[in-house]
XYZ file of C-alpha atoms in Angstrom:
423
model
C 3.385 30.582 -8.635
C 5.128 27.397 -7.444
C 5.591 24.293 -9.554
C 4.181 20.970 -8.361
C 4.881 17.706 -10.144
C 2.642 14.688 -9.669
C 4.205 11.376 -10.624
C 1.442 8.997 -11.721
C -1.921 9.689 -13.340
C -4.122 7.225 -11.522
C -6.823 7.873 -8.934
C -4.541 9.390 -6.299
C -2.453 11.296 -8.807
C -5.395 12.966 -10.519
C -7.047 13.869 -7.238
C -3.827 15.306 -5.765
C -3.313 17.355 -8.918
C -6.851 18.754 -8.717
C -6.400 20.080 -5.208
C -2.861 21.370 -5.734
C -4.021 23.232 -8.876
C -7.186 24.484 -7.197
C -4.961 26.280 -4.712
C -3.068 28.276 -7.267
C -0.048 26.147 -8.219
C 1.279 25.283 -11.627
C 0.751 21.496 -11.668
C 2.064 18.922 -14.099
C 1.237 15.199 -14.161
C 3.738 12.746 -15.596
C 2.157 9.425 -16.609
C 4.049 6.653 -18.396
C 0.901 5.147 -19.931
C -0.791 6.589 -22.998
C -3.817 7.682 -20.963
C -4.806 8.603 -17.430
C -6.615 6.282 -15.010
C -5.767 3.020 -16.713
C -6.140 0.943 -13.551
C -9.109 3.018 -12.381
C -10.843 2.028 -15.624
C -10.987 -1.655 -14.575
C -11.782 -0.995 -10.896
C -14.929 -2.710 -9.647
C -15.117 -4.810 -12.835
C -15.319 -1.565 -14.813
C -18.029 -0.023 -12.634
C -15.696 1.857 -10.255
C -16.701 1.437 -6.622
C -15.558 4.962 -5.669
C -16.086 4.749 -1.902
C -18.212 3.220 0.838
C -21.180 5.096 2.325
C -20.775 3.731 5.864
C -20.101 6.008 8.821
C -16.534 7.297 8.860
C -15.737 5.258 11.951
C -16.695 2.097 10.078
C -14.163 2.914 7.360
C -11.359 2.414 9.862
C -12.645 -1.073 10.703
C -12.244 -2.055 7.041
C -8.622 -0.878 6.845
C -6.234 -3.786 7.289
C -2.863 -2.027 7.495
C -2.215 1.049 9.645
C -5.781 2.353 10.144
C -4.724 4.869 12.808
C -2.448 6.606 10.306
C -5.549 7.489 8.245
C -7.337 9.410 11.000
C -6.476 12.847 9.563
C -7.000 11.718 5.983
C -10.446 10.178 6.455
C -11.714 13.096 8.513
C -10.194 15.761 6.231
C -11.761 14.346 3.079
C -14.592 12.035 4.094
C -16.541 9.548 2.048
C -19.463 12.005 1.965
C -17.149 14.662 0.579
C -15.907 12.248 -2.082
C -19.487 11.618 -3.172
C -20.213 15.361 -3.218
C -17.022 15.999 -5.162
C -18.054 13.715 -7.999
C -21.706 14.789 -7.890
C -20.556 18.406 -8.303
C -18.534 17.297 -11.342
C -21.728 15.898 -12.857
C -21.339 12.216 -11.904
C -24.528 10.941 -10.290
C -23.932 8.143 -7.798
C -25.880 5.297 -6.203
C -25.427 3.133 -3.109
C -25.656 -0.634 -3.426
C -25.374 -3.649 -1.123
C -22.728 -3.240 1.549
C -22.912 0.564 1.187
C -20.785 0.386 -1.978
C -20.981 3.612 -3.987
C -20.939 3.511 -7.810
C -21.659 5.973 -10.589
C -25.293 5.584 -11.686
C -24.048 4.786 -15.192
C -21.964 1.848 -13.925
C -19.118 3.171 -16.080
C -15.698 3.871 -14.559
C -15.008 6.028 -17.620
C -17.400 8.618 -16.166
C -15.199 8.981 -13.088
C -12.049 9.271 -15.196
C -13.742 11.724 -17.589
C -14.922 13.930 -14.725
C -11.416 14.115 -13.264
C -9.893 14.829 -16.658
C -12.318 17.676 -17.315
C -11.535 19.156 -13.912
C -7.799 18.890 -14.542
C -8.283 20.677 -17.865
C -10.422 23.384 -16.263
C -7.715 24.018 -13.672
C -4.981 24.190 -16.253
C -3.074 21.090 -15.146
C -0.516 20.036 -17.737
C -0.475 16.340 -18.539
C 2.503 14.541 -20.042
C 1.599 11.001 -21.225
C 4.038 8.306 -22.347
C 6.597 9.991 -20.147
C 8.488 7.982 -17.549
C 10.021 9.499 -14.441
C 13.452 8.000 -13.941
C 14.581 9.719 -10.749
C 13.486 12.051 -7.975
C 16.177 14.727 -7.475
C 16.985 15.816 -3.934
C 19.541 18.312 -2.682
C 20.151 19.167 0.965
C 17.144 17.012 1.960
C 14.830 19.072 -0.252
C 13.164 18.388 -3.602
C 14.788 20.048 -6.614
C 13.011 18.222 -9.456
C 12.833 15.018 -11.438
C 14.554 13.348 -14.363
C 12.256 12.095 -17.111
C 12.525 10.113 -20.292
C 10.070 10.839 -23.088
C 9.039 8.160 -25.605
C 8.611 10.807 -28.261
C 12.277 11.762 -27.849
C 13.620 8.216 -28.040
C 14.153 7.882 -24.281
C 16.215 11.049 -24.097
C 16.501 12.038 -20.426
C 16.307 15.542 -19.072
C 15.872 17.377 -15.780
C 12.634 19.135 -14.821
C 12.760 21.470 -11.834
C 10.007 21.425 -9.202
C 9.146 23.044 -5.880
C 7.288 19.942 -4.746
C 6.741 16.360 -5.947
C 3.810 14.112 -5.143
C 4.450 10.401 -5.754
C 1.203 8.601 -6.679
C 2.525 5.675 -8.717
C 0.400 2.918 -7.176
C 1.699 -0.540 -6.233
C 2.607 -3.560 -8.347
C -0.832 -5.148 -8.737
C -2.170 -5.422 -12.306
C 1.286 -4.601 -13.777
C -0.230 -4.494 -17.258
C -1.800 -1.164 -16.269
C 1.634 0.341 -15.553
C 1.849 -0.445 -11.846
C 5.415 -1.690 -11.800
C 6.673 -0.441 -8.437
C 8.402 2.763 -9.539
C 7.245 4.553 -6.400
C 8.946 2.033 -4.149
C 12.216 2.623 -6.001
C 11.850 6.387 -5.669
C 11.081 6.082 -1.961
C 14.138 3.895 -1.299
C 16.490 6.301 -3.108
C 15.084 9.094 -0.893
C 15.908 7.082 2.227
C 12.504 5.538 2.936
C 11.804 1.984 4.041
C 9.425 -0.113 1.925
C 7.698 -2.850 3.929
C 7.334 -6.397 2.627
C 5.005 -6.600 -0.376
C 2.211 -9.090 -1.013
C -0.585 -9.377 -3.603
C -3.826 -8.504 -1.785
C -7.543 -8.780 -2.537
C -6.466 -11.696 -4.693
C -7.858 -15.188 -5.420
C -6.290 -18.169 -3.611
C -5.272 -21.620 -4.819
C -6.410 -24.855 -3.177
C -5.087 -28.411 -3.100
C -8.268 -30.442 -3.513
C -9.180 -32.214 -6.748
C -12.778 -31.109 -6.639
C -12.007 -27.400 -7.075
C -11.744 -27.866 -10.824
C -14.976 -29.851 -10.840
C -16.705 -26.919 -9.097
C -15.285 -24.336 -11.497
C -17.759 -21.524 -12.208
C -20.008 -22.311 -9.240
C -20.966 -19.206 -7.254
C -22.191 -19.574 -3.670
C -24.171 -16.810 -2.014
C -24.951 -16.385 1.660
C -22.229 -18.718 2.909
C -19.972 -18.237 5.898
C -16.256 -18.877 5.527
C -13.514 -19.277 8.126
C -9.784 -19.569 7.599
C -7.709 -21.327 10.254
C -4.062 -22.280 10.641
C -4.799 -25.456 12.578
C -4.690 -23.710 15.946
C -6.679 -20.508 15.632
C -9.226 -18.685 13.502
C -7.584 -16.070 11.268
C -10.621 -14.772 9.419
C -14.411 -15.200 9.293
C -16.966 -13.555 7.033
C -20.429 -14.033 5.535
C -21.098 -13.367 1.849
C -20.416 -14.592 -1.664
C -17.614 -16.726 -3.143
C -16.790 -18.428 -6.428
C -14.914 -21.614 -7.364
C -12.307 -21.539 -10.145
C -10.187 -24.196 -11.822
C -7.316 -23.390 -9.447
C -9.207 -22.555 -6.268
C -11.491 -19.877 -4.899
C -12.295 -16.196 -5.393
C -15.201 -13.798 -4.806
C -15.729 -10.983 -2.276
C -15.264 -12.906 0.981
C -12.242 -14.787 -0.410
C -10.571 -11.625 -1.690
C -10.994 -9.917 1.685
C -9.649 -13.032 3.431
C -6.526 -12.934 1.288
C -5.613 -9.524 2.686
C -5.842 -10.847 6.237
C -4.240 -14.285 5.858
C -1.809 -13.693 2.970
C 1.289 -13.316 5.095
C 0.492 -16.461 7.073
C -0.311 -18.390 3.899
C 3.174 -17.621 2.625
C 4.516 -19.525 5.643
C 2.175 -22.555 5.642
C -0.959 -24.043 4.146
C -4.229 -22.958 5.744
C -7.684 -24.485 5.972
C -10.758 -22.881 4.416
C -13.983 -23.880 6.193
C -17.235 -23.190 4.281
C -20.553 -23.300 6.101
C -22.981 -23.956 3.253
C -26.052 -23.392 5.443
C -25.056 -20.726 7.985
C -28.641 -19.738 8.755
C -29.246 -23.183 10.291
C -27.770 -24.800 13.365
C -26.627 -28.436 13.066
C -29.852 -29.497 14.802
C -32.039 -27.420 12.457
C -30.140 -28.676 9.416
C -30.543 -32.260 10.568
C -34.327 -31.750 10.809
C -34.338 -30.230 7.297
C -32.438 -33.207 5.896
C -34.719 -35.605 7.732
C -37.737 -33.971 6.070
C -36.062 -34.379 2.670
C -35.303 -38.036 3.375
C -38.813 -38.708 4.672
C -40.249 -37.232 1.479
C -37.919 -39.477 -0.558
C -37.728 -42.500 1.732
C -37.621 -45.011 -1.095
C -34.976 -43.140 -3.079
C -31.259 -43.751 -3.210
C -29.059 -41.209 -1.422
C -27.672 -39.709 -4.655
C -31.209 -38.857 -5.813
C -32.534 -37.520 -2.500
C -30.322 -34.437 -2.049
C -31.241 -32.455 -5.167
C -32.881 -29.604 -3.243
C -29.947 -29.167 -0.852
C -27.213 -28.174 -3.309
C -26.571 -26.626 -6.723
C -26.117 -29.244 -9.451
C -22.309 -28.899 -9.628
C -21.927 -29.319 -5.878
C -24.155 -32.368 -5.505
C -21.739 -35.064 -6.793
C -18.857 -33.647 -4.768
C -20.894 -33.590 -1.560
C -22.157 -37.086 -2.267
C -18.640 -38.426 -2.691
C -17.141 -36.566 0.295
C -19.940 -37.737 2.565
C -18.610 -41.300 2.396
C -22.164 -42.548 1.972
C -22.766 -45.074 -0.785
C -24.743 -43.394 -3.563
C -27.084 -46.379 -3.929
C -27.902 -46.555 -0.215
C -31.543 -45.949 0.657
C -32.020 -42.752 2.663
C -33.890 -44.541 5.437
C -30.678 -46.493 6.161
C -28.384 -43.451 6.463
C -26.819 -41.956 9.597
C -27.171 -38.232 8.967
C -24.764 -36.464 11.378
C -21.630 -36.973 9.270
C -23.480 -35.492 6.323
C -24.726 -32.581 8.453
C -21.181 -31.782 9.594
C -19.902 -31.876 6.045
C -22.467 -29.271 4.993
C -21.654 -27.068 7.991
C -17.886 -27.488 7.553
C -16.955 -28.073 3.936
C -13.111 -27.911 3.993
C -10.523 -27.000 1.392
C -6.768 -26.533 1.789
C -5.428 -23.087 0.821
C -1.952 -23.414 -0.642
C -1.003 -19.985 -2.021
C -2.103 -16.569 -3.223
C -2.465 -15.963 -6.923
C -0.051 -13.498 -8.577
C 0.047 -9.679 -8.697
C -1.492 -9.864 -12.182
C -4.771 -10.884 -10.504
C -4.442 -8.809 -7.307
C -6.658 -5.765 -6.928
C -4.124 -4.010 -4.656
C -0.640 -4.388 -3.221
C -0.237 -5.002 0.504
C 2.806 -3.214 1.974
C 4.584 -0.143 0.674
C 6.292 3.008 1.858
C 6.424 2.852 5.665
C 3.865 5.253 7.125
C 6.106 5.721 10.171
C 8.238 7.914 7.907
C 5.316 10.018 6.574
C 3.524 12.882 8.344
C -0.091 11.672 8.655
C -1.602 15.168 8.420
C 0.160 16.163 5.199
C 1.506 12.967 3.551
C 4.907 14.672 3.436
C 8.139 12.727 3.837
C 9.838 13.096 7.190
C 13.191 12.894 5.397
C 12.797 15.103 2.315
C 11.040 18.495 2.308
C 8.295 18.996 -0.271
C 8.177 15.282 -1.162
C 4.717 13.744 -0.718
C 3.162 10.283 -1.152
C -0.458 9.300 -1.773
C -2.493 6.227 -2.553
C -1.425 2.605 -2.965
C 2.307 3.327 -2.909
C 1.913 3.737 0.900
C 1.695 0.823 3.328
C -2.087 1.119 3.508
C -4.714 -1.375 2.358
C -8.302 -2.293 3.117
C -10.994 -4.863 2.389
C -13.223 -4.797 -0.696
C -16.108 -2.355 -0.802
C -14.689 0.994 -1.990
C -12.351 1.467 0.952
C -9.121 1.382 -1.021
C -10.233 4.139 -3.359
C -11.292 6.164 -0.319
C -7.689 5.786 0.917
C -6.469 7.060 -2.456
C -8.820 10.076 -2.505
C -8.186 11.077 1.128
C -4.407 10.791 1.072
C -4.307 12.594 -2.273
C -6.423 15.397 -0.850
C -4.027 15.870 2.062
C -0.994 15.863 -0.242
C -2.552 18.411 -2.608
C -3.691 20.666 0.223
C -0.439 20.339 2.173
C 1.592 21.511 -0.806
C -0.406 24.729 -0.741
C 0.229 25.337 2.949
C 3.878 24.374 2.877
C 4.892 26.437 -0.145
C 2.745 29.370 0.919
C 4.585 29.485 4.258
C 7.903 29.206 2.491
C 7.240 32.157 0.177
C 5.645 34.208 2.936
C 8.790 33.763 5.038
C 11.037 34.694 2.092
C 9.108 37.943 1.534
């Protein structure tokens, strides 16, 4: 029986350990937190959006970085197989808007609990509060790891291994233990780590009225992000204003696309507040409102067009005097403001608010069918530590499950061949 060490007890780490153990190996997880799945626990606001039920081909369209690299992963362990996997472990699932898949209970703890029970059933050993300090390599092959154990006052010692799977995550939500250890391990093993950015993260804006709009949620709006010359991103959906700027599903997804550009210069966020209407249709709608309130002042005639928090901002930005009678108003400037409500994006928020990390271990140096290092034999990577990221909707956890599956299964094939040859 060969010995496989998994570094990291998050989504990818637990899944990789399950499949490595299922195929007859002695598997041990080393996790520096006091429990497994700490970041998984808060995923999807605690509901755990485990995958997306779209066709497999649509999964690739949601991947932002290196989608072609995931061809083997997504087809080897599909979204349907992920759902079946958890259903077979007793977790009933449901599909919601946007094909997002959640446990019926809406509790991420059910996903973590199911994985923990499976690890226990398979005899996986779990070492908590134990930090891996170093990955040990000799003659371009894994020999083991060096750990420090809190219970032994940080005393370090060597643990031998036939294979190591690195599933340490990125540096988003550092309070959950994601502090970039995997990047350090990769670099010491000769791997390149691409530039890192917070991703699926809120963005800050310059305008004074952001704070005034704090807490306002807008549904069914269309946003665009431009750099002054070209459109960088466009999507329809829901967003939310905060005291510092904007967040919500369409904003988070936009951050993954425009983040690198935003680091270089300020960008413009365009919000179409009435995307279902053309300018001409909107003008007719406003005209009907004004005709019904023809004796009212402008500030009192737009109540039905906007939420209460947005009304004073739109009134001021329109440049129309609040006391002006509606039958004296030229409407087109107001129409264009509604169809193109602008804000200036100035920066991404920090890693402490980012759902994932963009960038990571270069996939050019990883075998896509096994997740094995091209530089070190029996060293594997899975999950967020790799330079792979996707939009919101369950796609990032699908990346974690699929890459972990390949790593766990590849360990079986690789070591089996090694021992078969030796015999």
